[in-house]
PDB file of C-alpha atoms in Angstrom:
ATOM      1  CA  MET A   1      -4.623  -2.888  21.723  1.00  0.00           C
ATOM      2  CA  ASP A   2      -8.200  -3.402  21.537  1.00  0.00           C
ATOM      3  CA  ALA A   3     -10.669  -1.739  18.760  1.00  0.00           C
ATOM      4  CA  GLN A   4     -11.425   1.074  20.648  1.00  0.00           C
ATOM      5  CA  ASP A   5      -8.063   1.882  21.371  1.00  0.00           C
ATOM      6  CA  ALA A   6      -7.265   2.619  17.806  1.00  0.00           C
ATOM      7  CA  ARG A   7     -10.377   4.481  17.404  1.00  0.00           C
ATOM      8  CA  ASP A   8      -9.052   6.482  20.179  1.00  0.00           C
ATOM      9  CA  ILE A   9      -5.613   6.960  18.517  1.00  0.00           C
ATOM     10  CA  PHE A  10      -7.461   7.526  15.420  1.00  0.00           C
ATOM     11  CA  GLN A  11      -9.698  10.382  16.378  1.00  0.00           C
ATOM     12  CA  GLN A  12      -6.918  11.852  18.084  1.00  0.00           C
ATOM     13  CA  ALA A  13      -4.958  12.336  14.582  1.00  0.00           C
ATOM     14  CA  TRP A  14      -8.168  13.637  13.150  1.00  0.00           C
ATOM     15  CA  ASN A  15      -8.811  16.143  15.584  1.00  0.00           C
ATOM     16  CA  ASN A  16      -5.166  17.485  14.995  1.00  0.00           C
ATOM     17  CA  VAL A  17      -5.610  17.797  11.277  1.00  0.00           C
ATOM     18  CA  GLU A  18      -9.251  19.354  11.153  1.00  0.00           C
ATOM     19  CA  ARG A  19      -8.052  21.497  13.669  1.00  0.00           C
ATOM     20  CA  HIS A  20      -4.770  22.317  11.106  1.00  0.00           C
ATOM     21  CA  TYR A  21      -7.066  23.103   7.812  1.00  0.00           C
ATOM     22  CA  GLY A  22     -10.937  23.226   8.965  1.00  0.00           C
ATOM     23  CA  LEU A  23     -13.550  21.327   7.333  1.00  0.00           C
ATOM     24  CA  GLU A  24     -14.445  23.855   5.464  1.00  0.00           C
ATOM     25  CA  ASN A  25     -10.972  23.787   4.041  1.00  0.00           C
ATOM     26  CA  MET A  26     -10.163  19.517   3.657  1.00  0.00           C
ATOM     27  CA  ARG A  27     -10.781  18.135   0.162  1.00  0.00           C
ATOM     28  CA  PHE A  28     -10.567  14.750  -0.050  1.00  0.00           C
ATOM     29  CA  PRO A  29      -9.520  13.136  -3.673  1.00  0.00           C
ATOM     30  CA  LYS A  30     -11.486  10.551  -6.046  1.00  0.00           C
ATOM     31  CA  GLU A  31      -9.683   7.653  -4.895  1.00  0.00           C
ATOM     32  CA  LEU A  32      -7.304   6.207  -2.588  1.00  0.00           C
ATOM     33  CA  LEU A  33      -5.222   3.001  -3.789  1.00  0.00           C
ATOM     34  CA  PHE A  34      -3.236   1.636  -1.136  1.00  0.00           C
ATOM     35  CA  LEU A  35      -0.277  -0.228  -2.736  1.00  0.00           C
ATOM     36  CA  MET A  36       1.309  -3.016  -0.497  1.00  0.00           C
ATOM     37  CA  GLY A  37       3.817  -5.877  -0.812  1.00  0.00           C
ATOM     38  CA  ALA A  38       6.536  -7.878   0.325  1.00  0.00           C
ATOM     39  CA  PRO A  39      10.176  -6.494   0.245  1.00  0.00           C
ATOM     40  CA  GLY A  40      10.964  -7.210  -3.662  1.00  0.00           C
ATOM     41  CA  ALA A  41       7.465  -7.513  -4.675  1.00  0.00           C
ATOM     42  CA  GLY A  42       7.978  -4.870  -7.087  1.00  0.00           C
ATOM     43  CA  LYS A  43       5.512  -1.717  -5.969  1.00  0.00           C
ATOM     44  CA  GLY A  44       8.393   0.620  -6.643  1.00  0.00           C
ATOM     45  CA  THR A  45       8.525  -0.405 -10.441  1.00  0.00           C
ATOM     46  CA  LEU A  46       5.087  -0.508 -11.008  1.00  0.00           C
ATOM     47  CA  THR A  47       3.916   2.239  -9.546  1.00  0.00           C
ATOM     48  CA  PRO A  48       3.973   4.643 -12.542  1.00  0.00           C
ATOM     49  CA  SER A  49       2.277   2.129 -14.432  1.00  0.00           C
ATOM     50  CA  ILE A  50      -0.776   1.671 -12.045  1.00  0.00           C
ATOM     51  CA  MET A  51      -0.878   5.622 -11.641  1.00  0.00           C
ATOM     52  CA  GLN A  52      -0.919   5.726 -15.534  1.00  0.00           C
ATOM     53  CA  MET A  53      -3.678   2.981 -15.311  1.00  0.00           C
ATOM     54  CA  ARG A  54      -5.950   4.586 -12.983  1.00  0.00           C
ATOM     55  CA  GLN A  55      -5.482   7.880 -14.536  1.00  0.00           C
ATOM     56  CA  ILE A  56      -4.152   9.294 -11.307  1.00  0.00           C
ATOM     57  CA  LYS A  57      -2.616  12.370 -11.762  1.00  0.00           C
ATOM     58  CA  ASN A  58      -1.077  12.896  -7.903  1.00  0.00           C
ATOM     59  CA  PRO A  59       2.822  12.207  -7.315  1.00  0.00           C
ATOM     60  CA  PRO A  60       2.789   8.860  -5.177  1.00  0.00           C
ATOM     61  CA  ILE A  61       3.280   9.331  -1.798  1.00  0.00           C
ATOM     62  CA  GLY A  62       5.309   6.873   0.113  1.00  0.00           C
ATOM     63  CA  VAL A  63       5.080   6.573   4.075  1.00  0.00           C
ATOM     64  CA  SER A  64       8.697   5.841   4.497  1.00  0.00           C
ATOM     65  CA  SER A  65       9.772   8.823   2.986  1.00  0.00           C
ATOM     66  CA  LEU A  66       7.078  10.717   5.145  1.00  0.00           C
ATOM     67  CA  LEU A  67       9.264   9.397   7.896  1.00  0.00           C
ATOM     68  CA  THR A  68      12.660  11.090   6.767  1.00  0.00           C
ATOM     69  CA  SER A  69      11.037  14.818   8.098  1.00  0.00           C
ATOM     70  CA  PRO A  70      12.882  16.541  10.498  1.00  0.00           C
ATOM     71  CA  GLU A  71      10.750  16.052  13.252  1.00  0.00           C
ATOM     72  CA  CYS A  72      10.832  12.136  12.926  1.00  0.00           C
ATOM     73  CA  GLN A  73      14.293  12.413  13.203  1.00  0.00           C
ATOM     74  CA  ARG A  74      14.236  14.215  16.095  1.00  0.00           C
ATOM     75  CA  LEU A  75      12.199  11.581  17.570  1.00  0.00           C
ATOM     76  CA  LYS A  76      14.589   9.116  16.035  1.00  0.00           C
ATOM     77  CA  ASN A  77      17.323  10.539  17.831  1.00  0.00           C
ATOM     78  CA  GLN A  78      15.904  10.805  20.760  1.00  0.00           C
ATOM     79  CA  GLY A  79      14.985   7.088  21.173  1.00  0.00           C
ATOM     80  CA  LEU A  80      11.456   7.319  20.842  1.00  0.00           C
ATOM     81  CA  LEU A  81       9.165   5.437  18.334  1.00  0.00           C
ATOM     82  CA  ILE A  82       7.146   6.945  15.648  1.00  0.00           C
ATOM     83  CA  SER A  83       3.368   6.238  16.804  1.00  0.00           C
ATOM     84  CA  ASP A  84       0.932   4.817  14.498  1.00  0.00           C
ATOM     85  CA  GLY A  85      -1.315   7.842  15.555  1.00  0.00           C
ATOM     86  CA  TYR A  86       1.964  10.119  14.208  1.00  0.00           C
ATOM     87  CA  VAL A  87       2.148   8.207  10.634  1.00  0.00           C
ATOM     88  CA  PHE A  88      -1.413   8.044  10.616  1.00  0.00           C
ATOM     89  CA  GLU A  89      -1.613  12.157  10.648  1.00  0.00           C
ATOM     90  CA  LEU A  90       1.294  12.709   8.487  1.00  0.00           C
ATOM     91  CA  LEU A  91      -0.383  10.325   6.069  1.00  0.00           C
ATOM     92  CA  LEU A  92      -3.564  12.250   6.269  1.00  0.00           C
ATOM     93  CA  HIS A  93      -1.493  15.929   5.587  1.00  0.00           C
ATOM     94  CA  ALA A  94      -0.149  14.410   2.520  1.00  0.00           C
ATOM     95  CA  VAL A  95      -3.150  12.971   0.997  1.00  0.00           C
ATOM     96  CA  LEU A  96      -5.067  16.543   1.295  1.00  0.00           C
ATOM     97  CA  LEU A  97      -2.266  18.646   0.354  1.00  0.00           C
ATOM     98  CA  SER A  98      -2.291  16.657  -3.194  1.00  0.00           C
ATOM     99  CA  PRO A  99      -2.183  19.341  -5.689  1.00  0.00           C
ATOM    100  CA  ASN A 100      -5.321  17.272  -8.145  1.00  0.00           C
ATOM    101  CA  ALA A 101      -8.259  16.216  -6.157  1.00  0.00           C
ATOM    102  CA  ASP A 102     -10.352  15.714  -9.172  1.00  0.00           C
ATOM    103  CA  SER A 103      -7.875  12.337  -9.193  1.00  0.00           C
ATOM    104  CA  GLY A 104      -7.202   9.677  -6.986  1.00  0.00           C
ATOM    105  CA  VAL A 105      -3.713   8.997  -4.695  1.00  0.00           C
ATOM    106  CA  LEU A 106      -1.390   5.931  -4.713  1.00  0.00           C
ATOM    107  CA  ILE A 107      -0.132   5.350  -1.281  1.00  0.00           C
ATOM    108  CA  ASP A 108       3.249   2.683  -0.734  1.00  0.00           C
ATOM    109  CA  GLY A 109       3.673   1.285   2.388  1.00  0.00           C
ATOM    110  CA  PHE A 110       0.615   1.629   4.285  1.00  0.00           C
ATOM    111  CA  PRO A 111      -1.415  -0.089   6.626  1.00  0.00           C
ATOM    112  CA  ARG A 112       2.164  -1.735   7.925  1.00  0.00           C
ATOM    113  CA  THR A 113       0.576  -2.665  11.251  1.00  0.00           C
ATOM    114  CA  GLU A 114      -2.888  -3.960  12.621  1.00  0.00           C
ATOM    115  CA  ILE A 115      -3.536  -0.732  14.543  1.00  0.00           C
ATOM    116  CA  GLN A 116      -2.573   1.192  11.330  1.00  0.00           C
ATOM    117  CA  ALA A 117      -4.977  -1.415   9.115  1.00  0.00           C
ATOM    118  CA  GLN A 118      -7.584  -0.693  11.804  1.00  0.00           C
ATOM    119  CA  MET A 119      -7.404   2.947  11.302  1.00  0.00           C
ATOM    120  CA  LEU A 120      -7.813   2.700   7.938  1.00  0.00           C
ATOM    121  CA  CYS A 121     -11.383   1.467   8.270  1.00  0.00           C
ATOM    122  CA  PHE A 122     -12.156   4.523  10.674  1.00  0.00           C
ATOM    123  CA  LEU A 123     -11.036   6.826   8.239  1.00  0.00           C
ATOM    124  CA  GLN A 124     -13.010   4.965   5.218  1.00  0.00           C
ATOM    125  CA  GLU A 125     -16.317   5.571   8.107  1.00  0.00           C
ATOM    126  CA  LYS A 126     -15.077   8.980   8.282  1.00  0.00           C
ATOM    127  CA  TRP A 127     -15.310   9.733   4.634  1.00  0.00           C
ATOM    128  CA  GLN A 128     -18.243   8.339   4.617  1.00  0.00           C
ATOM    129  CA  ASP A 129     -19.815  10.556   6.957  1.00  0.00           C
ATOM    130  CA  LEU A 130     -18.413  13.525   5.791  1.00  0.00           C
ATOM    131  CA  SER A 131     -20.266  12.461   2.268  1.00  0.00           C
ATOM    132  CA  ARG A 132     -23.312  12.295   3.770  1.00  0.00           C
ATOM    133  CA  GLN A 133     -23.304  15.496   5.628  1.00  0.00           C
ATOM    134  CA  PHE A 134     -22.285  17.538   2.865  1.00  0.00           C
ATOM    135  CA  SER A 135     -24.161  15.894   0.080  1.00  0.00           C
ATOM    136  CA  THR A 136     -26.893  18.743  -0.153  1.00  0.00           C
ATOM    137  CA  THR A 137     -24.341  21.281   1.121  1.00  0.00           C
ATOM    138  CA  SER A 138     -22.233  23.735  -1.594  1.00  0.00           C
ATOM    139  CA  MET A 139     -19.022  21.936  -0.152  1.00  0.00           C
ATOM    140  CA  HIS A 140     -20.289  18.648  -1.434  1.00  0.00           C
ATOM    141  CA  TRP A 141     -17.602  18.320  -3.828  1.00  0.00           C
ATOM    142  CA  ARG A 142     -14.840  18.514  -0.981  1.00  0.00           C
ATOM    143  CA  TYR A 143     -16.363  14.858   0.277  1.00  0.00           C
ATOM    144  CA  PRO A 144     -17.070  13.225  -2.436  1.00  0.00           C
ATOM    145  CA  GLN A 145     -18.306   9.156  -2.052  1.00  0.00           C
ATOM    146  CA  ALA A 146     -15.600   7.063  -0.438  1.00  0.00           C
ATOM    147  CA  ASN A 147     -13.558   5.205  -2.777  1.00  0.00           C
ATOM    148  CA  ILE A 148     -10.768   3.404  -1.109  1.00  0.00           C
ATOM    149  CA  ARG A 149      -8.806  -0.101  -2.316  1.00  0.00           C
ATOM    150  CA  LEU A 150      -6.009  -2.251  -1.341  1.00  0.00           C
ATOM    151  CA  CYS A 151      -3.796  -4.392  -3.718  1.00  0.00           C
ATOM    152  CA  VAL A 152      -0.901  -6.089  -2.388  1.00  0.00           C
ATOM    153  CA  LEU A 153       2.084  -8.097  -4.111  1.00  0.00           C
ATOM    154  CA  TYR A 154       2.631 -11.084  -2.792  1.00  0.00           C
ATOM    155  CA  VAL A 155       5.867 -13.350  -3.142  1.00  0.00           C
ATOM    156  CA  ASP A 156       7.549 -15.755  -0.969  1.00  0.00           C
ATOM    157  CA  GLU A 157      10.542 -15.577   1.431  1.00  0.00           C
ATOM    158  CA  ALA A 158      13.157 -16.981  -1.029  1.00  0.00           C
ATOM    159  CA  THR A 159      12.281 -14.936  -4.124  1.00  0.00           C
ATOM    160  CA  SER A 160      12.239 -11.869  -2.101  1.00  0.00           C
ATOM    161  CA  ILE A 161      15.587 -12.733  -0.853  1.00  0.00           C
ATOM    162  CA  GLU A 162      16.887 -13.189  -4.167  1.00  0.00           C
ATOM    163  CA  ARG A 163      15.002 -10.133  -5.899  1.00  0.00           C
ATOM    164  CA  GLN A 164      16.885  -7.897  -2.973  1.00  0.00           C
ATOM    165  CA  LEU A 165      19.811  -9.951  -3.536  1.00  0.00           C
ATOM    166  CA  ILE A 166      19.771  -9.244  -7.002  1.00  0.00           C
ATOM    167  CA  ARG A 167      18.922  -5.676  -7.036  1.00  0.00           C
ATOM    168  CA  GLY A 168      21.440  -5.029  -4.590  1.00  0.00           C
ATOM    169  CA  ARG A 169      24.330  -6.125  -7.161  1.00  0.00           C
ATOM    170  CA  GLN A 170      22.937  -4.401 -10.065  1.00  0.00           C
ATOM    171  CA  ILE A 171      23.045  -1.085  -8.078  1.00  0.00           C
ATOM    172  CA  ARG A 172      26.788  -1.678  -7.131  1.00  0.00           C
ATOM    173  CA  GLU A 173      27.897  -2.562 -10.666  1.00  0.00           C
ATOM    174  CA  HIS A 174      25.806   0.092 -11.779  1.00  0.00           C
ATOM    175  CA  ASN A 175      27.921   3.070  -9.340  1.00  0.00           C
ATOM    176  CA  LYS A 176      30.898   1.322 -10.021  1.00  0.00           C
ATOM    177  CA  VAL A 177      30.256   2.181 -13.880  1.00  0.00           C
ATOM    178  CA  VAL A 178      28.924   5.822 -13.085  1.00  0.00           C
ATOM    179  CA  LYS A 179      32.747   6.183 -10.775  1.00  0.00           C
ATOM    180  CA  GLN A 180      34.535   4.983 -13.519  1.00  0.00           C
ATOM    181  CA  THR A 181      33.242   6.678 -16.516  1.00  0.00           C
ATOM    182  CA  GLY A 182      31.772   9.954 -14.607  1.00  0.00           C
ATOM    183  CA  GLN A 183      28.775   9.536 -16.905  1.00  0.00           C
ATOM    184  CA  GLY A 184      25.195   9.147 -15.289  1.00  0.00           C
ATOM    185  CA  GLN A 185      24.086   9.350 -11.378  1.00  0.00           C
ATOM    186  CA  MET A 186      24.660   7.447  -8.588  1.00  0.00           C
ATOM    187  CA  GLN A 187      21.794   5.302  -7.446  1.00  0.00           C
ATOM    188  CA  GLU A 188      21.519   4.911  -2.999  1.00  0.00           C
ATOM    189  CA  GLU A 189      22.918   1.495  -1.878  1.00  0.00           C
ATOM    190  CA  ARG A 190      21.050   0.296   0.714  1.00  0.00           C
ATOM    191  CA  ALA A 191      21.925  -2.059   4.207  1.00  0.00           C
ATOM    192  CA  THR A 192      18.546  -4.603   3.064  1.00  0.00           C
ATOM    193  CA  ASP A 193      19.839  -4.244  -0.796  1.00  0.00           C
ATOM    194  CA  PHE A 194      22.814  -6.352   0.812  1.00  0.00           C
ATOM    195  CA  ASP A 195      22.582  -7.839   3.916  1.00  0.00           C
ATOM    196  CA  GLU A 196      20.561 -11.130   3.773  1.00  0.00           C
ATOM    197  CA  GLN A 197      19.374 -11.149   7.296  1.00  0.00           C
ATOM    198  CA  LEU A 198      18.253  -7.457   7.044  1.00  0.00           C
ATOM    199  CA  ILE A 199      16.304  -8.639   4.337  1.00  0.00           C
ATOM    200  CA  ARG A 200      14.845 -11.738   5.985  1.00  0.00           C
ATOM    201  CA  GLU A 201      14.079  -9.288   8.855  1.00  0.00           C
ATOM    202  CA  ARG A 202      11.921  -7.177   6.574  1.00  0.00           C
ATOM    203  CA  TYR A 203      10.132 -10.109   4.976  1.00  0.00           C
ATOM    204  CA  HIS A 204       8.954 -11.239   8.554  1.00  0.00           C
ATOM    205  CA  ILE A 205       7.581  -7.607   9.377  1.00  0.00           C
ATOM    206  CA  PHE A 206       5.552  -7.959   6.262  1.00  0.00           C
ATOM    207  CA  ARG A 207       4.840 -11.352   7.000  1.00  0.00           C
ATOM    208  CA  ASN A 208       3.619 -11.232  10.658  1.00  0.00           C
ATOM    209  CA  ASN A 209       1.161  -8.180   9.203  1.00  0.00           C
ATOM    210  CA  TYR A 210       0.031 -10.362   6.010  1.00  0.00           C
ATOM    211  CA  ASP A 211      -3.110 -11.869   8.061  1.00  0.00           C
ATOM    212  CA  SER A 212      -4.226  -8.171   9.542  1.00  0.00           C
ATOM    213  CA  LEU A 213      -4.028  -6.695   5.984  1.00  0.00           C
ATOM    214  CA  LEU A 214      -6.084  -9.439   4.139  1.00  0.00           C
ATOM    215  CA  GLN A 215      -8.587  -8.761   6.771  1.00  0.00           C
ATOM    216  CA  LEU A 216      -9.744  -5.570   5.550  1.00  0.00           C
ATOM    217  CA  ARG A 217     -10.818  -7.338   2.574  1.00  0.00           C
ATOM    218  CA  GLN A 218     -13.779  -7.447   4.645  1.00  0.00           C
ATOM    219  CA  THR A 219     -14.096  -3.781   4.489  1.00  0.00           C
ATOM    220  CA  PHE A 220     -12.803  -2.802   0.676  1.00  0.00           C
ATOM    221  CA  PRO A 221     -11.678  -3.927  -2.538  1.00  0.00           C
ATOM    222  CA  LEU A 222      -8.639  -6.101  -1.698  1.00  0.00           C
ATOM    223  CA  HIS A 223      -6.825  -7.325  -4.934  1.00  0.00           C
ATOM    224  CA  LEU A 224      -3.963  -9.925  -3.831  1.00  0.00           C
ATOM    225  CA  ILE A 225      -2.066 -10.489  -6.954  1.00  0.00           C
ATOM    226  CA  HIS A 226       0.831 -13.031  -7.610  1.00  0.00           C
ATOM    227  CA  ALA A 227       3.844 -11.086  -8.072  1.00  0.00           C
ATOM    228  CA  TYR A 228       5.843 -13.948  -9.573  1.00  0.00           C
ATOM    229  CA  GLY A 229       7.289 -13.629 -13.221  1.00  0.00           C
ATOM    230  CA  LYS A 230       8.281 -10.547 -15.444  1.00  0.00           C
ATOM    231  CA  ILE A 231       7.220  -7.222 -14.535  1.00  0.00           C
ATOM    232  CA  ASP A 232       4.850  -7.257 -17.698  1.00  0.00           C
ATOM    233  CA  GLN A 233       3.225 -10.473 -16.751  1.00  0.00           C
ATOM    234  CA  VAL A 234       2.716  -8.668 -12.996  1.00  0.00           C
ATOM    235  CA  PHE A 235       1.334  -5.447 -14.601  1.00  0.00           C
ATOM    236  CA  ALA A 236      -1.188  -7.513 -16.308  1.00  0.00           C
ATOM    237  CA  LYS A 237      -2.775  -9.359 -13.525  1.00  0.00           C
ATOM    238  CA  ILE A 238      -3.378  -6.029 -11.636  1.00  0.00           C
ATOM    239  CA  GLU A 239      -4.727  -4.314 -14.345  1.00  0.00           C
ATOM    240  CA  HIS A 240      -6.928  -7.738 -15.295  1.00  0.00           C
ATOM    241  CA  GLN A 241      -8.370  -7.457 -11.388  1.00  0.00           C
ATOM    242  CA  LEU A 242      -8.613  -3.876 -11.120  1.00  0.00           C
ATOM    243  CA  GLN A 243     -10.696  -3.475 -14.346  1.00  0.00           C
ATOM    244  CA  ASP A 244     -12.772  -6.658 -13.630  1.00  0.00           C
ATOM    245  CA  HIS A 245     -13.596  -5.019 -10.395  1.00  0.00           C
ATOM    246  CA  GLU A 246     -14.695  -2.679 -11.894  1.00  0.00           C
ATOM    247  CA  HIS A 247     -17.306  -4.490 -14.534  1.00  0.00           C
ATOM    248  CA  GLU A 248     -18.264  -6.621 -11.560  1.00  0.00           C
ATOM    249  CA  LYS A 249     -19.113  -3.820  -9.315  1.00  0.00           C
ATOM    250  CA  ALA A 250     -21.519  -1.998 -12.015  1.00  0.00           C
ATOM    251  CA  ALA A 251     -22.925  -5.160 -13.156  1.00  0.00           C
ATOM    252  CA  ARG A 252     -23.256  -6.725  -9.602  1.00  0.00           C
ATOM    253  CA  PRO A 253     -23.428  -4.548  -6.375  1.00  0.00           C
ATOM    254  CA  SER A 254     -23.052  -7.590  -4.089  1.00  0.00           C
ATOM    255  CA  SER A 255     -19.811  -8.548  -3.142  1.00  0.00           C
ATOM    256  CA  GLU A 256     -20.397 -12.177  -3.607  1.00  0.00           C
ATOM    257  CA  LEU A 257     -18.257 -13.070  -6.644  1.00  0.00           C
ATOM    258  CA  PHE A 258     -15.424 -10.229  -5.498  1.00  0.00           C
ATOM    259  CA  ASN A 259     -15.162 -12.442  -1.904  1.00  0.00           C
ATOM    260  CA  MET A 260     -14.843 -15.609  -4.883  1.00  0.00           C
ATOM    261  CA  ASN A 261     -11.937 -14.335  -6.958  1.00  0.00           C
ATOM    262  CA  PHE A 262     -10.264 -13.635  -3.849  1.00  0.00           C
ATOM    263  CA  ALA A 263     -10.412 -16.959  -2.177  1.00  0.00           C
ATOM    264  CA  LEU A 264      -9.095 -18.243  -5.253  1.00  0.00           C
ATOM    265  CA  GLN A 265      -6.390 -16.211  -5.646  1.00  0.00           C
ATOM    266  CA  TYR A 266      -5.441 -17.063  -1.962  1.00  0.00           C
ATOM    267  CA  LEU A 267      -5.954 -20.911  -2.254  1.00  0.00           C
ATOM    268  CA  ASP A 268      -3.747 -20.212  -5.615  1.00  0.00           C
ATOM    269  CA  LEU A 269      -1.001 -18.628  -3.492  1.00  0.00           C
ATOM    270  CA  HIS A 270      -0.950 -20.279   0.041  1.00  0.00           C
ATOM    271  CA  VAL A 271      -2.881 -23.619  -0.171  1.00  0.00           C
ATOM    272  CA  LEU A 272      -2.122 -25.423  -3.484  1.00  0.00           C
ATOM    273  CA  PRO A 273       1.944 -25.143  -3.338  1.00  0.00           C
ATOM    274  CA  HIS A 274       1.897 -26.849  -0.058  1.00  0.00           C
ATOM    275  CA  LEU A 275      -0.721 -29.477  -0.736  1.00  0.00           C
ATOM    276  CA  LEU A 276       1.535 -30.178  -3.955  1.00  0.00           C
ATOM    277  CA  HIS A 277       4.576 -29.792  -1.806  1.00  0.00           C
ATOM    278  CA  GLN A 278       6.087 -27.503  -4.089  1.00  0.00           C
ATOM    279  CA  PRO A 279       6.497 -23.673  -4.089  1.00  0.00           C
ATOM    280  CA  TYR A 280       4.399 -21.375  -6.492  1.00  0.00           C
ATOM    281  CA  PRO A 281       4.361 -23.287 -10.123  1.00  0.00           C
ATOM    282  CA  ASN A 282       5.883 -19.942 -11.597  1.00  0.00           C
ATOM    283  CA  LYS A 283       8.373 -18.556  -9.600  1.00  0.00           C
ATOM    284  CA  GLN A 284      11.036 -20.392 -11.209  1.00  0.00           C
ATOM    285  CA  HIS A 285      11.076 -17.670 -13.930  1.00  0.00           C
ATOM    286  CA  VAL A 286      11.428 -14.928 -11.626  1.00  0.00           C
ATOM    287  CA  ALA A 287      12.857 -11.650 -12.951  1.00  0.00           C
ATOM    288  CA  PRO A 288      14.410  -9.066 -10.627  1.00  0.00           C
ATOM    289  CA  LEU A 289      11.865  -5.946 -10.220  1.00  0.00           C
TER     290      LEU A 289
END
């Protein structure tokens, strides 16, 4: 599917949402922060800390939770796939319905396909156009300056599998104690926390779309994070990168320095370990997230 097909899908989804609300009733948030990562990289665990750091007051949007609606279930029951356009339309509704437009929104699990990555670029264009269109009108506050960034948490396949299996064992042990004592709340036991083959398949889906995800650095600030180590260590890396980017943006509008930092992160994650014929040097200190 080429870029024009992706643009057509985006435009249809956007038209549906615009007809539903009307431009005069829509309002974009201060920031859209897309949190992506390998299964087991710690997105769910790190989300509250990231939101606090970015002063995000809106509840996070998990794309997987959007796909549990009755309409999505009906499509699944009919054996139909949920299209990229429909996923994007659901996401737009969720963003526009966020209660605190003066704050940002954290989105977990988007984009997951090459088409969704392209649609995110078209959203940036649309947001910029609307911001310019309404900049001198009484509706300017509905369309602030476009502000989209991505944060990608990376771990290798072995680490991803190990963490999810550990999490599965911990959940089962927790639920066993709850059943025995009658105290506490049961936690969801997901097949992807116990079945190694399913875990591998999830990781391969992430890896197959990884290059498309990284290509978005040409359009957006994209922070590639080594998600190895303890949870506080990973958060410190996220905080450092996000804050450094804000300082660089204020001191130097050019993206040259940001691109150099990204290149160093990529080399450290994906090139040096192969040259040295060994896994990422700190991964032996992995703790389940």
